[in-house]
mmCIF file of C-alpha atoms and ligand atoms in Angstrom:
data_model
loop_
_atom_site.group_PDB
_atom_site.id
_atom_site.type_symbol
_atom_site.label_atom_id
_atom_site.label_comp_id
_atom_site.label_asym_id
_atom_site.label_seq_id
_atom_site.Cartn_x
_atom_site.Cartn_y
_atom_site.Cartn_z
ATOM 1 C CA MET F 1 -136.311 70.625 122.826
ATOM 2 C CA GLU F 2 -135.649 68.649 125.942
ATOM 3 C CA LYS F 3 -134.067 65.213 125.781
ATOM 4 C CA SER F 4 -137.363 63.500 126.631
ATOM 5 C CA VAL F 5 -138.879 65.144 123.529
ATOM 6 C CA LEU F 6 -136.005 63.970 121.319
ATOM 7 C CA ASP F 7 -136.342 60.467 122.785
ATOM 8 C CA ALA F 8 -140.049 60.463 121.982
ATOM 9 C CA MET F 9 -139.280 61.576 118.407
ATOM 10 C CA MET F 10 -136.766 58.757 118.075
ATOM 11 C CA ARG F 11 -139.345 56.213 119.281
ATOM 12 C CA GLY F 12 -141.910 57.636 116.884
ATOM 13 C CA SER F 13 -139.526 57.463 113.943
ATOM 14 C CA GLN F 14 -138.925 53.749 114.563
ATOM 15 C CA SER F 15 -142.568 52.663 114.794
ATOM 16 C CA PHE F 16 -144.956 51.800 111.969
ATOM 17 C CA VAL F 17 -148.294 53.497 112.561
ATOM 18 C CA ASP F 18 -151.491 54.372 110.773
ATOM 19 C CA MET F 19 -151.172 58.154 110.499
ATOM 20 C CA ASN F 20 -154.861 58.943 110.881
ATOM 21 C CA MET F 21 -155.073 56.748 113.981
ATOM 22 C CA LEU F 22 -151.978 58.383 115.446
ATOM 23 C CA LEU F 23 -153.308 61.894 114.783
ATOM 24 C CA VAL F 24 -156.643 61.051 116.388
ATOM 25 C CA ALA F 25 -155.028 59.412 119.435
ATOM 26 C CA ALA F 26 -152.524 62.255 119.920
ATOM 27 C CA GLY F 27 -155.318 64.795 119.463
ATOM 28 C CA ARG F 28 -157.422 63.071 122.149
ATOM 29 C CA ARG F 29 -154.545 63.056 124.591
ATOM 30 C CA ILE F 30 -153.689 66.733 123.927
ATOM 31 C CA ALA F 31 -157.354 67.699 124.261
ATOM 32 C CA LYS F 32 -157.498 65.962 127.643
ATOM 33 C CA LEU F 33 -154.220 67.494 128.852
ATOM 34 C CA THR F 34 -155.209 71.006 127.778
ATOM 35 C CA GLN F 35 -158.885 70.679 128.808
ATOM 36 C CA ASN F 36 -160.299 71.263 125.352
ATOM 37 C CA GLU F 37 -163.049 69.461 123.478
ATOM 38 C CA ALA F 38 -160.619 68.446 120.703
ATOM 39 C CA ALA F 39 -157.073 69.057 119.498
ATOM 40 C CA TYR F 40 -155.215 68.759 116.200
ATOM 41 C CA ILE F 41 -151.506 68.980 115.397
ATOM 42 C CA THR F 42 -150.528 71.154 112.427
ATOM 43 C CA PRO F 43 -147.161 72.048 110.853
ATOM 44 C CA GLY F 44 -146.913 75.332 112.841
ATOM 45 C CA CYS F 45 -149.362 77.994 113.993
ATOM 46 C CA ALA F 46 -149.453 79.754 110.610
ATOM 47 C CA SER F 47 -150.684 76.567 108.973
ATOM 48 C CA ALA F 48 -153.177 76.177 111.832
ATOM 49 C CA ILE F 49 -154.604 79.534 110.662
ATOM 50 C CA THR F 50 -154.895 78.419 107.014
ATOM 51 C CA LEU F 51 -156.273 74.996 107.919
ATOM 52 C CA SER F 52 -158.893 76.475 110.275
ATOM 53 C CA ILE F 53 -160.117 78.812 107.546
ATOM 54 C CA LEU F 54 -160.251 75.922 105.062
ATOM 55 C CA ALA F 55 -162.303 73.904 107.572
ATOM 56 C CA LEU F 56 -164.729 76.803 108.096
ATOM 57 C CA ARG F 57 -165.088 77.085 104.329
ATOM 58 C CA GLU F 58 -166.186 73.426 104.254
ATOM 59 C CA LEU F 59 -168.668 74.082 107.047
ATOM 60 C CA ASP F 60 -170.210 77.091 105.274
ATOM 61 C CA SER F 61 -173.308 75.555 103.665
ATOM 62 C CA SER F 62 -174.085 78.790 101.788
ATOM 63 C CA LYS F 63 -170.667 78.608 100.054
ATOM 64 C CA SER F 64 -170.785 82.401 99.789
ATOM 65 C CA LYS F 65 -168.914 83.530 102.901
ATOM 66 C CA ASP F 66 -165.501 84.769 101.851
ATOM 67 C CA GLU F 67 -164.608 87.473 104.397
ATOM 68 C CA VAL F 68 -162.633 87.175 107.618
ATOM 69 C CA LEU F 69 -162.899 90.133 110.008
ATOM 70 C CA ILE F 70 -159.826 91.428 111.831
ATOM 71 C CA ASP F 71 -159.600 94.434 114.096
ATOM 72 C CA HIS F 72 -157.260 97.172 112.770
ATOM 73 C CA SER F 73 -155.011 96.767 115.829
ATOM 74 C CA HIS F 74 -154.859 92.971 115.364
ATOM 75 C CA ARG F 75 -153.307 93.054 111.897
ATOM 76 C CA ILE F 76 -150.130 90.933 112.046
ATOM 77 C CA PRO F 77 -147.819 89.664 109.283
ATOM 78 C CA TYR F 78 -149.032 86.113 110.018
ATOM 79 C CA ASP F 79 -152.608 86.953 108.985
ATOM 80 C CA GLN F 80 -151.511 86.392 105.367
ATOM 81 C CA ALA F 81 -152.205 82.729 106.201
ATOM 82 C CA ILE F 82 -155.906 83.639 105.875
ATOM 83 C CA THR F 83 -155.400 84.907 102.326
ATOM 84 C CA PHE F 84 -153.550 81.675 101.551
ATOM 85 C CA ALA F 85 -156.824 79.854 102.317
ATOM 86 C CA GLY F 86 -158.484 81.947 99.604
ATOM 87 C CA LYS F 87 -160.430 84.292 101.870
ATOM 88 C CA LYS F 88 -160.445 88.105 102.040
ATOM 89 C CA ILE F 89 -159.269 89.941 105.118
ATOM 90 C CA ILE F 90 -161.708 92.696 106.089
ATOM 91 C CA GLU F 91 -160.085 95.094 108.513
ATOM 92 C CA PHE F 92 -162.388 97.140 110.728
ATOM 93 C CA GLY F 93 -161.814 100.049 113.117
ATOM 94 C CA ASP F 94 -159.135 102.736 113.138
ATOM 95 C CA GLY F 95 -156.341 103.971 115.394
ATOM 96 C CA GLY F 96 -158.766 104.630 118.261
ATOM 97 C CA LYS F 97 -160.692 102.442 120.661
ATOM 98 C CA ARG F 98 -163.283 100.020 119.259
ATOM 99 C CA SER F 99 -166.972 99.901 120.211
ATOM 100 C CA GLU F 100 -169.416 97.003 119.873
ATOM 101 C CA ASN F 101 -171.032 98.961 117.050
ATOM 102 C CA ASP F 102 -167.798 98.970 115.041
ATOM 103 C CA LEU F 103 -167.857 95.173 115.014
ATOM 104 C CA LEU F 104 -171.605 94.958 114.349
ATOM 105 C CA GLU F 105 -171.260 97.287 111.368
ATOM 106 C CA ALA F 106 -168.487 95.127 109.921
ATOM 107 C CA ILE F 107 -170.448 91.851 110.218
ATOM 108 C CA ASN F 108 -172.499 90.906 107.137
ATOM 109 C CA GLU F 109 -173.803 87.819 105.297
ATOM 110 C CA LYS F 110 -170.343 87.243 103.777
ATOM 111 C CA THR F 111 -168.540 87.042 107.145
ATOM 112 C CA LEU F 112 -166.960 83.594 107.509
ATOM 113 C CA ALA F 113 -165.114 84.160 110.800
ATOM 114 C CA ILE F 114 -163.605 86.679 113.177
ATOM 115 C CA PHE F 115 -159.843 86.381 113.699
ATOM 116 C CA TRP F 116 -158.831 87.675 117.148
ATOM 117 C CA VAL F 117 -155.148 88.034 118.090
ATOM 118 C CA ALA F 118 -154.285 87.468 121.764
ATOM 119 C CA GLY F 119 -151.433 89.180 123.599
ATOM 120 C CA SER F 120 -150.818 92.518 125.309
ATOM 121 C CA TYR F 121 -148.276 93.390 122.594
ATOM 122 C CA VAL F 122 -151.100 94.117 120.111
ATOM 123 C CA GLY F 123 -152.503 96.813 122.432
ATOM 124 C CA ASP F 124 -156.012 97.073 123.848
ATOM 125 C CA ASN F 125 -157.844 99.120 121.208
ATOM 126 C CA ALA F 126 -159.698 96.056 119.920
ATOM 127 C CA LEU F 127 -163.020 94.979 121.342
ATOM 128 C CA ASP F 128 -162.317 92.540 124.187
ATOM 129 C CA LEU F 129 -162.636 88.827 123.456
ATOM 130 C CA ILE F 130 -165.698 88.174 125.626
ATOM 131 C CA SER F 131 -167.738 90.929 123.935
ATOM 132 C CA THR F 132 -166.470 89.835 120.511
ATOM 133 C CA ILE F 133 -167.614 86.252 121.154
ATOM 134 C CA ARG F 134 -170.985 87.377 122.517
ATOM 135 C CA LEU F 135 -171.723 89.433 119.383
ATOM 136 C CA ALA F 136 -170.332 86.735 117.070
ATOM 137 C CA ARG F 137 -172.634 84.115 118.618
ATOM 138 C CA VAL F 138 -175.694 86.240 117.941
ATOM 139 C CA HIS F 139 -174.741 86.150 114.246
ATOM 140 C CA ASN F 140 -173.543 82.540 114.300
ATOM 141 C CA ILE F 141 -169.990 83.499 113.330
ATOM 142 C CA PRO F 142 -167.060 81.437 114.611
ATOM 143 C CA VAL F 143 -164.205 83.163 116.472
ATOM 144 C CA ILE F 144 -160.612 82.030 115.927
ATOM 145 C CA VAL F 145 -158.044 83.169 118.497
ATOM 146 C CA ASP F 146 -154.382 83.306 117.467
ATOM 147 C CA ALA F 147 -152.464 82.752 120.728
ATOM 148 C CA ALA F 148 -149.287 81.417 119.078
ATOM 149 C CA ALA F 149 -146.854 82.852 121.622
ATOM 150 C CA GLN F 150 -149.210 83.400 124.593
ATOM 151 C CA LEU F 151 -147.589 80.928 126.975
ATOM 152 C CA PRO F 152 -147.032 80.974 129.919
ATOM 153 C CA PRO F 153 -149.396 80.949 131.792
ATOM 154 C CA VAL F 154 -150.207 77.291 131.137
ATOM 155 C CA SER F 155 -153.876 78.096 131.836
ATOM 156 C CA ASN F 156 -153.983 79.899 128.460
ATOM 157 C CA LEU F 157 -154.197 76.478 126.779
ATOM 158 C CA SER F 158 -157.849 76.347 127.871
ATOM 159 C CA TYR F 159 -158.568 79.991 128.736
ATOM 160 C CA PHE F 160 -159.601 81.285 125.282
ATOM 161 C CA THR F 161 -161.815 78.304 124.450
ATOM 162 C CA ALA F 162 -163.168 76.637 127.616
ATOM 163 C CA LYS F 163 -163.277 79.865 129.628
ATOM 164 C CA CYS F 164 -163.987 82.648 127.087
ATOM 165 C CA GLY F 165 -165.904 80.551 124.557
ATOM 166 C CA ALA F 166 -163.851 81.026 121.376
ATOM 167 C CA ASP F 167 -164.535 78.256 118.853
ATOM 168 C CA ILE F 168 -160.861 77.482 118.423
ATOM 169 C CA VAL F 169 -157.486 78.742 119.628
ATOM 170 C CA LEU F 170 -154.164 78.296 117.800
ATOM 171 C CA PHE F 171 -150.712 77.859 119.340
ATOM 172 C CA SER F 172 -147.163 77.318 118.093
ATOM 173 C CA GLY F 173 -145.573 74.051 119.218
ATOM 174 C CA GLY F 174 -142.012 75.332 118.952
ATOM 175 C CA LYS F 175 -142.248 78.446 121.131
ATOM 176 C CA ALA F 176 -142.773 78.198 124.924
ATOM 177 C CA LEU F 177 -144.040 74.612 124.608
ATOM 178 C CA ARG F 178 -140.522 73.636 123.450
ATOM 179 C CA GLY F 179 -141.805 71.050 121.007
ATOM 180 C CA PRO F 180 -140.616 70.587 117.407
ATOM 181 C CA GLN F 181 -140.410 73.969 115.613
ATOM 182 C CA SER F 182 -142.512 72.617 112.782
ATOM 183 C CA THR F 183 -145.588 71.967 114.935
ATOM 184 C CA GLY F 184 -148.659 73.949 115.906
ATOM 185 C CA LEU F 185 -152.008 73.264 117.526
ATOM 186 C CA ILE F 186 -155.680 73.844 116.860
ATOM 187 C CA LEU F 187 -157.588 73.465 120.151
ATOM 188 C CA GLY F 188 -161.327 73.639 120.717
ATOM 189 C CA SER F 189 -164.380 72.739 118.626
ATOM 190 C CA SER F 190 -164.405 69.076 117.578
ATOM 191 C CA LYS F 191 -166.647 69.978 114.648
ATOM 192 C CA ILE F 192 -164.029 72.302 113.122
ATOM 193 C CA ILE F 193 -161.094 70.071 114.066
ATOM 194 C CA GLU F 194 -162.589 66.931 112.494
ATOM 195 C CA ILE F 195 -163.001 68.757 109.178
ATOM 196 C CA ALA F 196 -159.486 70.251 109.397
ATOM 197 C CA ALA F 197 -158.096 66.744 109.927
ATOM 198 C CA LYS F 198 -159.925 65.428 106.859
ATOM 199 C CA LEU F 199 -158.447 68.174 104.673
ATOM 200 C CA ALA F 200 -154.816 67.690 105.782
ATOM 201 C CA ALA F 201 -152.281 64.857 105.292
ATOM 202 C CA PRO F 202 -152.321 61.885 105.197
ATOM 203 C CA ASN F 203 -155.574 62.415 103.311
ATOM 204 C CA GLN F 204 -155.446 63.095 99.578
ATOM 205 C CA SER F 205 -157.312 66.333 99.980
ATOM 206 C CA ILE F 206 -156.758 70.048 99.381
ATOM 207 C CA ALA F 207 -154.468 70.522 102.400
ATOM 208 C CA ARG F 208 -152.329 67.415 101.898
ATOM 209 C CA SER F 209 -149.312 69.754 102.009
ATOM 210 C CA PHE F 210 -150.090 70.403 105.681
ATOM 211 C CA LYS F 211 -148.248 67.326 106.846
ATOM 212 C CA VAL F 212 -146.751 66.578 110.250
ATOM 213 C CA GLY F 213 -144.431 63.602 110.548
ATOM 214 C CA LYS F 214 -144.963 60.916 113.124
ATOM 215 C CA GLU F 215 -141.748 62.031 114.835
ATOM 216 C CA GLU F 216 -143.200 65.508 115.235
ATOM 217 C CA ILE F 217 -146.470 64.141 116.586
ATOM 218 C CA PHE F 218 -144.603 62.134 119.232
ATOM 219 C CA GLY F 219 -142.405 65.159 119.954
ATOM 220 C CA ILE F 220 -145.127 67.748 120.473
ATOM 221 C CA LEU F 221 -147.162 65.299 122.525
ATOM 222 C CA GLN F 222 -144.201 64.717 124.859
ATOM 223 C CA ALA F 223 -143.485 68.468 124.996
ATOM 224 C CA ILE F 224 -147.074 69.151 126.095
ATOM 225 C CA GLU F 225 -146.919 66.331 128.682
ATOM 226 C CA ASN F 226 -143.757 68.019 130.014
ATOM 227 C CA TYR F 227 -145.303 71.488 129.965
ATOM 228 C CA MET F 228 -148.236 70.310 132.086
ATOM 229 C CA GLU F 229 -145.804 68.723 134.580
ATOM 230 C CA ILE F 230 -143.336 71.594 135.038
ATOM 231 C CA ASP F 231 -143.449 73.577 138.265
ATOM 232 C CA HIS F 232 -144.155 76.936 136.583
ATOM 233 C CA VAL F 233 -143.652 78.901 139.837
ATOM 234 C CA GLN F 234 -140.203 77.410 140.255
ATOM 235 C CA GLN F 235 -139.429 78.003 136.574
ATOM 236 C CA LEU F 236 -140.266 81.691 137.017
ATOM 237 C CA GLU F 237 -138.015 81.872 140.105
ATOM 238 C CA ILE F 238 -135.145 80.396 138.093
ATOM 239 C CA TRP F 239 -135.617 82.992 135.322
ATOM 240 C CA GLU F 240 -135.787 85.769 137.956
ATOM 241 C CA ALA F 241 -132.523 84.529 139.504
ATOM 242 C CA HIS F 242 -130.889 84.426 136.056
ATOM 243 C CA CYS F 243 -132.063 87.989 135.406
ATOM 244 C CA ASN F 244 -130.439 89.068 138.682
ATOM 245 C CA GLU F 245 -127.200 87.363 137.642
ATOM 246 C CA ILE F 246 -127.319 89.204 134.293
ATOM 247 C CA ILE F 247 -128.011 92.556 136.012
ATOM 248 C CA LEU F 248 -125.081 92.007 138.380
ATOM 249 C CA GLY F 249 -122.803 91.177 135.442
ATOM 250 C CA LEU F 250 -123.917 94.248 133.485
ATOM 251 C CA SER F 251 -123.306 96.514 136.511
ATOM 252 C CA LYS F 252 -119.600 95.595 136.324
ATOM 253 C CA ILE F 253 -119.270 97.111 132.840
ATOM 254 C CA PRO F 254 -118.579 100.881 133.170
ATOM 255 C CA GLY F 255 -121.541 103.007 132.025
ATOM 256 C CA VAL F 256 -123.811 99.994 131.585
ATOM 257 C CA SER F 257 -126.654 98.682 133.722
ATOM 258 C CA GLY F 258 -129.525 96.235 133.436
ATOM 259 C CA LYS F 259 -133.220 96.661 134.159
ATOM 260 C CA LYS F 260 -135.465 93.682 134.718
ATOM 261 C CA MET F 261 -138.610 93.668 132.571
ATOM 262 C CA GLU F 262 -141.415 91.375 133.691
ATOM 263 C CA LEU F 263 -142.773 90.570 130.208
ATOM 264 C CA ASN F 264 -141.161 89.058 127.126
ATOM 265 C CA GLN F 265 -141.483 90.347 123.547
ATOM 266 C CA ALA F 266 -144.878 88.629 123.143
ATOM 267 C CA GLY F 267 -146.183 90.211 126.376
ATOM 268 C CA GLN F 268 -146.021 86.978 128.395
ATOM 269 C CA PRO F 269 -144.648 86.637 131.949
ATOM 270 C CA ILE F 270 -141.109 85.531 131.127
ATOM 271 C CA PRO F 271 -138.706 88.114 132.580
ATOM 272 C CA ARG F 272 -135.772 89.526 130.588
ATOM 273 C CA VAL F 273 -133.146 92.213 131.129
ATOM 274 C CA ARG F 274 -133.011 95.482 129.203
ATOM 275 C CA ILE F 275 -129.441 96.695 128.709
ATOM 276 C CA GLU F 276 -129.121 100.400 129.484
ATOM 277 C CA PHE F 277 -126.232 102.667 128.431
ATOM 278 C CA ASN F 278 -125.348 106.007 129.980
ATOM 279 C CA GLU F 279 -124.806 109.192 127.962
ATOM 280 C CA ILE F 280 -121.084 108.583 127.324
ATOM 281 C CA PHE F 281 -122.080 106.094 124.613
ATOM 282 C CA PRO F 282 -122.999 107.117 121.063
ATOM 283 C CA THR F 283 -126.755 106.967 120.349
ATOM 284 C CA ASN F 284 -126.430 104.069 117.914
ATOM 285 C CA ILE F 285 -124.537 101.876 120.399
ATOM 286 C CA GLU F 286 -127.336 99.268 120.451
ATOM 287 C CA GLN F 287 -127.196 98.711 116.697
ATOM 288 C CA GLU F 288 -123.379 98.595 116.800
ATOM 289 C CA ILE F 289 -123.300 95.991 119.574
ATOM 290 C CA TYR F 290 -126.066 93.941 117.979
ATOM 291 C CA SER F 291 -124.174 93.710 114.667
ATOM 292 C CA TYR F 292 -120.813 93.147 116.353
ATOM 293 C CA LEU F 293 -122.047 90.218 118.474
ATOM 294 C CA ILE F 294 -123.667 88.454 115.533
ATOM 295 C CA GLU F 295 -120.250 88.432 113.828
ATOM 296 C CA SER F 296 -118.411 87.323 116.987
ATOM 297 C CA ASN F 297 -117.432 83.753 117.785
ATOM 298 C CA PRO F 298 -119.667 82.248 119.107
ATOM 299 C CA SER F 299 -122.273 84.280 117.268
ATOM 300 C CA ILE F 300 -124.658 85.904 119.769
ATOM 301 C CA VAL F 301 -128.020 87.353 118.744
ATOM 302 C CA LEU F 302 -129.427 89.716 121.360
ATOM 303 C CA ASP F 303 -133.156 90.370 121.492
ATOM 304 C CA PHE F 304 -133.284 93.807 119.714
ATOM 305 C CA ASP F 305 -136.589 95.589 120.027
ATOM 306 C CA GLN F 306 -135.698 99.329 120.193
ATOM 307 C CA SER F 307 -133.461 98.436 123.155
ATOM 308 C CA LEU F 308 -131.223 95.396 123.587
ATOM 309 C CA PHE F 309 -132.433 92.613 125.865
ATOM 310 C CA ILE F 310 -130.950 89.422 127.278
ATOM 311 C CA SER F 311 -133.623 86.724 127.670
ATOM 312 C CA PRO F 312 -132.750 84.000 130.217
ATOM 313 C CA ASP F 313 -135.246 81.505 128.762
ATOM 314 C CA MET F 314 -133.145 81.484 125.572
ATOM 315 C CA LEU F 315 -129.914 80.521 127.385
ATOM 316 C CA GLU F 316 -128.510 77.223 128.598
ATOM 317 C CA ILE F 317 -126.608 76.891 131.890
ATOM 318 C CA GLY F 318 -123.215 78.603 131.522
ATOM 319 C CA GLU F 319 -124.226 80.740 128.555
ATOM 320 C CA ILE F 320 -125.003 83.853 130.631
ATOM 321 C CA ARG F 321 -121.291 84.142 131.397
ATOM 322 C CA ILE F 322 -120.367 83.777 127.720
ATOM 323 C CA VAL F 323 -122.821 86.518 126.716
ATOM 324 C CA LEU F 324 -121.603 88.912 129.431
ATOM 325 C CA ILE F 325 -117.926 88.432 128.498
ATOM 326 C CA ALA F 326 -118.681 88.902 124.789
ATOM 327 C CA LEU F 327 -120.730 92.012 125.535
ATOM 328 C CA LYS F 328 -117.927 93.503 127.640
ATOM 329 C CA ASP F 329 -115.378 92.798 124.877
ATOM 330 C CA ALA F 330 -117.700 94.252 122.238
ATOM 331 C CA ILE F 331 -118.160 97.471 124.211
ATOM 332 C CA ALA F 332 -114.395 97.808 124.831
ATOM 333 C CA GLU F 333 -113.711 97.265 121.125
ATOM 334 C CA LEU F 334 -116.451 99.607 119.865
ATOM 335 C CA VAL F 335 -115.666 102.411 122.339
ATOM 336 C CA SER F 336 -111.903 102.318 121.598
ATOM 337 C CA ASN F 337 -112.782 102.773 117.917
ATOM 338 C CA THR F 338 -114.784 105.970 118.435
HETATM 339 C C1 PLP Y 1 -145.227 82.925 115.854
HETATM 340 C C2 PLP Y 1 -146.605 83.335 115.493
HETATM 341 C C3 PLP Y 1 -147.294 82.723 114.442
HETATM 342 C C4 PLP Y 1 -146.667 81.684 113.542
HETATM 343 O O1 PLP Y 1 -146.334 80.535 114.246
HETATM 344 P P1 PLP Y 1 -145.511 79.318 113.575
HETATM 345 O O2 PLP Y 1 -145.698 78.213 114.560
HETATM 346 O O3 PLP Y 1 -144.109 79.778 113.451
HETATM 347 O O4 PLP Y 1 -146.126 79.034 112.244
HETATM 348 C C5 PLP Y 1 -148.597 83.107 114.196
HETATM 349 N N1 PLP Y 1 -149.186 84.061 114.937
HETATM 350 C C6 PLP Y 1 -148.555 84.692 115.952
HETATM 351 C C7 PLP Y 1 -149.278 85.744 116.739
HETATM 352 C C8 PLP Y 1 -147.232 84.353 116.262
HETATM 353 O O5 PLP Y 1 -146.597 84.961 117.267
#
């Protein structure tokens, strides 16, 4: 979190407010900033999933819809948040590419919603969002997009809803937005969001446990204000320059080099550097270095996703040097032991 966010949290913590009024006012401001019809702050994106499903349950006048459709390739550990809302996950499709018919065959009178996961990391076997929404509309089924980590680009805050037509989109507040870790967002349909708000704290309703503090509301609001203000082109240039600095540093370690990757782990345009080792190193060198650096002082956790990566957006000024020195020492230590 940036200092301005912490300052906002401090101000929030020292003011007496009516929580419902604060949530409504913050929601209005976030909706305006992100160009959505409405916005609601939740305690994280996972709770935004549960709360959205609970709101759709309230809106289901038949009271018999208990299935949420998810494409086979969109199954993620976080989808358990749907089950937590008391609904069944119905997975459709297989390892291959999906057709419109696959979705149509899965839709029935018990379908409460379609849960669509955004991000290139889930692959492109699923039916695209536009077609999914078109078919869902015909059957009057709401579409929820989970875009928790799909920032940047900043335009994604309105892309899935205002542009593609999804009913709501969910984001994490503590990822690229750099707000409090314990915040998330529901953006989009005011009808769904108003119900979600009624179910959650401060109301004495079923989702009272979904409570965000006033500090967190002030914090995420400030973080979003900041995110809309940042020069994202310049930010990207800074990350690119940091990647180049990392690659140069890696090239000075014998047998090691760095390769710039344009996308982060979530498939978004935040560059990072993949650490590459030549054949003189044992095959498990990545695992060895990863474990060694966690135990070192200061403890360093590299991004380990088959290969090791150094992600500049996770480092403060001056920390690149610390990581490179620690990595060099780790390699010297591990190689002398083999
Ligand atoms: C991180 C993530 C979540 C959970 O977000 P929290 O804000 O930590 O609750 C949900 N879905 C996806 C796709 C995520 O990447």
